[in-house]
């Protein structure tokens, strides 16, 4: 159905751009440096500006050829099926990395897709609201956990199964 599925990495430690620059310059491997792509994009240039200077700025779209992503290459053309861009979602933090299927870029949907992420970040105050909501819904509260363990203990008792909670878990539950 061609729905764009976007990977959002708030604090990326990727070095794909640095690796590409190292390959072009012939300076060697970018793995030995403490610099990451996101921090590179926040460095001030000679004129005092940054590469991504304003909220909502993004880099160009890059095709990912990272080692280890061979499963995400087209078997016939060997072209990458995933790419990335960096998006400045706050004024004071490094940009977020967006991993995006290449068809989104190739079929002209990149701007629309990134605009949807920008809108989510406005509502979520710098982090996509939809991800914040999903995280909140996925968390099991202490009350839910207690109810689950009671039901599990009742089931184990009724079925004559040997079930007990570790002392460590009981200790943590008392202190939290």
XYZ file of C-alpha atoms in Angstrom:
176
model
C 0.000 0.000 0.000
C 3.119 2.224 -0.112
C 2.769 3.781 3.333
C 6.071 5.413 4.330
C 7.527 3.770 7.414
C 10.081 6.126 8.940
C 12.704 5.244 11.510
C 13.226 8.171 13.905
C 16.491 8.292 15.862
C 16.561 11.227 18.274
C 20.216 10.916 19.332
C 21.973 9.217 16.444
C 25.531 7.982 16.797
C 25.782 7.096 13.104
C 28.826 7.950 11.052
C 27.514 7.421 7.534
C 28.208 10.982 6.326
C 31.629 10.987 7.990
C 32.444 7.618 6.402
C 31.428 8.975 2.997
C 33.553 12.103 3.458
C 36.516 9.981 4.584
C 36.146 7.766 1.530
C 36.093 10.765 -0.811
C 39.014 12.505 0.857
C 41.084 9.344 1.241
C 41.769 10.124 4.908
C 40.840 6.672 6.134
C 38.179 5.355 8.433
C 35.773 7.605 10.363
C 35.334 5.003 13.127
C 38.336 6.234 15.062
C 36.816 9.630 15.778
C 34.479 10.688 18.575
C 32.522 12.777 16.070
C 29.160 11.586 14.756
C 27.074 12.791 11.808
C 24.577 14.624 14.033
C 27.319 16.465 15.920
C 29.089 17.298 12.635
C 25.906 18.986 11.437
C 25.851 21.199 14.587
C 29.399 22.552 14.182
C 29.495 26.250 13.361
C 30.987 27.212 10.002
C 33.371 30.146 9.529
C 30.413 32.516 9.113
C 28.961 31.376 12.467
C 26.055 29.449 10.936
C 25.442 25.734 11.189
C 24.718 23.308 8.370
C 21.201 22.920 9.801
C 20.788 26.413 11.202
C 17.026 26.665 11.746
C 14.272 24.523 13.177
C 12.863 22.280 10.445
C 15.994 22.341 8.250
C 17.022 18.999 6.820
C 19.937 17.568 4.908
C 19.710 16.160 1.425
C 18.517 12.562 1.127
C 21.326 10.007 1.285
C 21.167 6.433 0.020
C 22.430 4.145 2.750
C 25.228 1.777 1.753
C 26.234 0.931 5.296
C 27.958 -2.387 5.839
C 25.471 -4.752 7.443
C 22.446 -3.506 5.497
C 22.930 -5.860 2.548
C 19.452 -7.311 3.163
C 18.041 -3.881 2.269
C 19.474 -3.806 -1.249
C 17.506 -4.654 -4.360
C 18.570 -8.117 -5.521
C 18.509 -7.155 -9.213
C 20.024 -3.652 -9.235
C 21.981 -3.819 -5.930
C 20.597 -0.348 -5.167
C 19.782 0.555 -1.595
C 16.154 0.339 -0.505
C 16.708 2.566 2.536
C 18.136 6.020 2.902
C 18.314 8.769 5.479
C 18.172 12.465 6.117
C 18.800 14.548 9.215
C 16.068 16.883 10.486
C 16.570 19.734 12.951
C 13.626 19.230 15.339
C 14.735 21.606 18.105
C 16.785 24.771 18.162
C 19.330 23.558 20.707
C 19.930 19.834 20.081
C 21.611 17.814 17.339
C 19.302 16.865 14.475
C 17.291 13.654 14.460
C 18.105 10.976 11.909
C 15.230 9.776 9.743
C 15.650 6.387 8.056
C 13.278 6.344 5.085
C 12.549 3.875 2.269
C 14.171 5.082 -0.957
C 10.894 4.833 -2.882
C 9.577 7.758 -0.788
C 12.369 9.951 -2.191
C 12.286 8.491 -5.706
C 8.523 8.966 -6.072
C 8.590 12.548 -4.788
C 7.036 12.019 -1.343
C 10.042 13.005 0.781
C 8.959 16.596 1.461
C 5.433 15.510 2.373
C 6.761 12.766 4.651
C 9.215 15.092 6.402
C 6.460 17.724 6.761
C 4.349 15.136 8.616
C 7.272 14.493 10.977
C 7.766 18.237 11.482
C 4.080 18.561 12.404
C 4.372 15.690 14.882
C 7.410 17.412 16.427
C 5.480 20.667 16.824
C 2.719 18.888 18.714
C 5.246 16.828 20.690
C 7.485 19.814 21.553
C 10.529 18.579 19.629
C 9.763 14.850 19.603
C 7.090 13.215 17.414
C 3.861 13.156 19.401
C 2.790 9.862 17.829
C 5.944 8.169 19.190
C 5.410 9.721 22.618
C 1.823 8.414 22.604
C 2.872 4.933 21.501
C 5.489 4.791 24.256
C 2.951 5.848 26.871
C 0.469 3.211 25.687
C 3.149 0.494 25.727
C 4.245 1.073 29.325
C 2.782 -1.292 31.900
C 1.901 0.555 35.080
C 2.747 -0.799 38.534
C -0.947 -1.493 39.123
C -1.253 -3.387 35.836
C 1.859 -5.404 36.674
C 0.501 -6.296 40.137
C -2.848 -7.362 38.651
C -1.033 -9.515 36.096
C 1.110 -11.213 38.757
C -1.955 -11.880 40.952
C -3.749 -13.487 38.018
C -0.639 -15.492 37.147
C -0.231 -16.678 40.748
C -3.909 -17.677 40.934
C -3.591 -19.581 37.651
C -0.385 -21.312 38.812
C -1.976 -22.252 42.128
C -5.151 -23.589 40.484
C -3.128 -25.624 37.960
C -0.684 -26.777 40.671
C 2.290 -25.169 38.935
C 5.397 -24.196 40.862
C 5.450 -20.406 40.497
C 7.028 -17.776 42.652
C 8.283 -14.233 42.300
C 11.975 -13.649 42.915
C 12.957 -11.846 46.093
C 14.672 -9.221 43.951
C 11.387 -8.455 42.162
C 9.502 -8.307 45.469
C 12.121 -5.927 46.869
C 11.917 -3.660 43.834
C 8.115 -3.601 44.007
C 8.193 -2.547 47.670
C 10.598 0.321 46.973
C 8.905 1.683 43.851
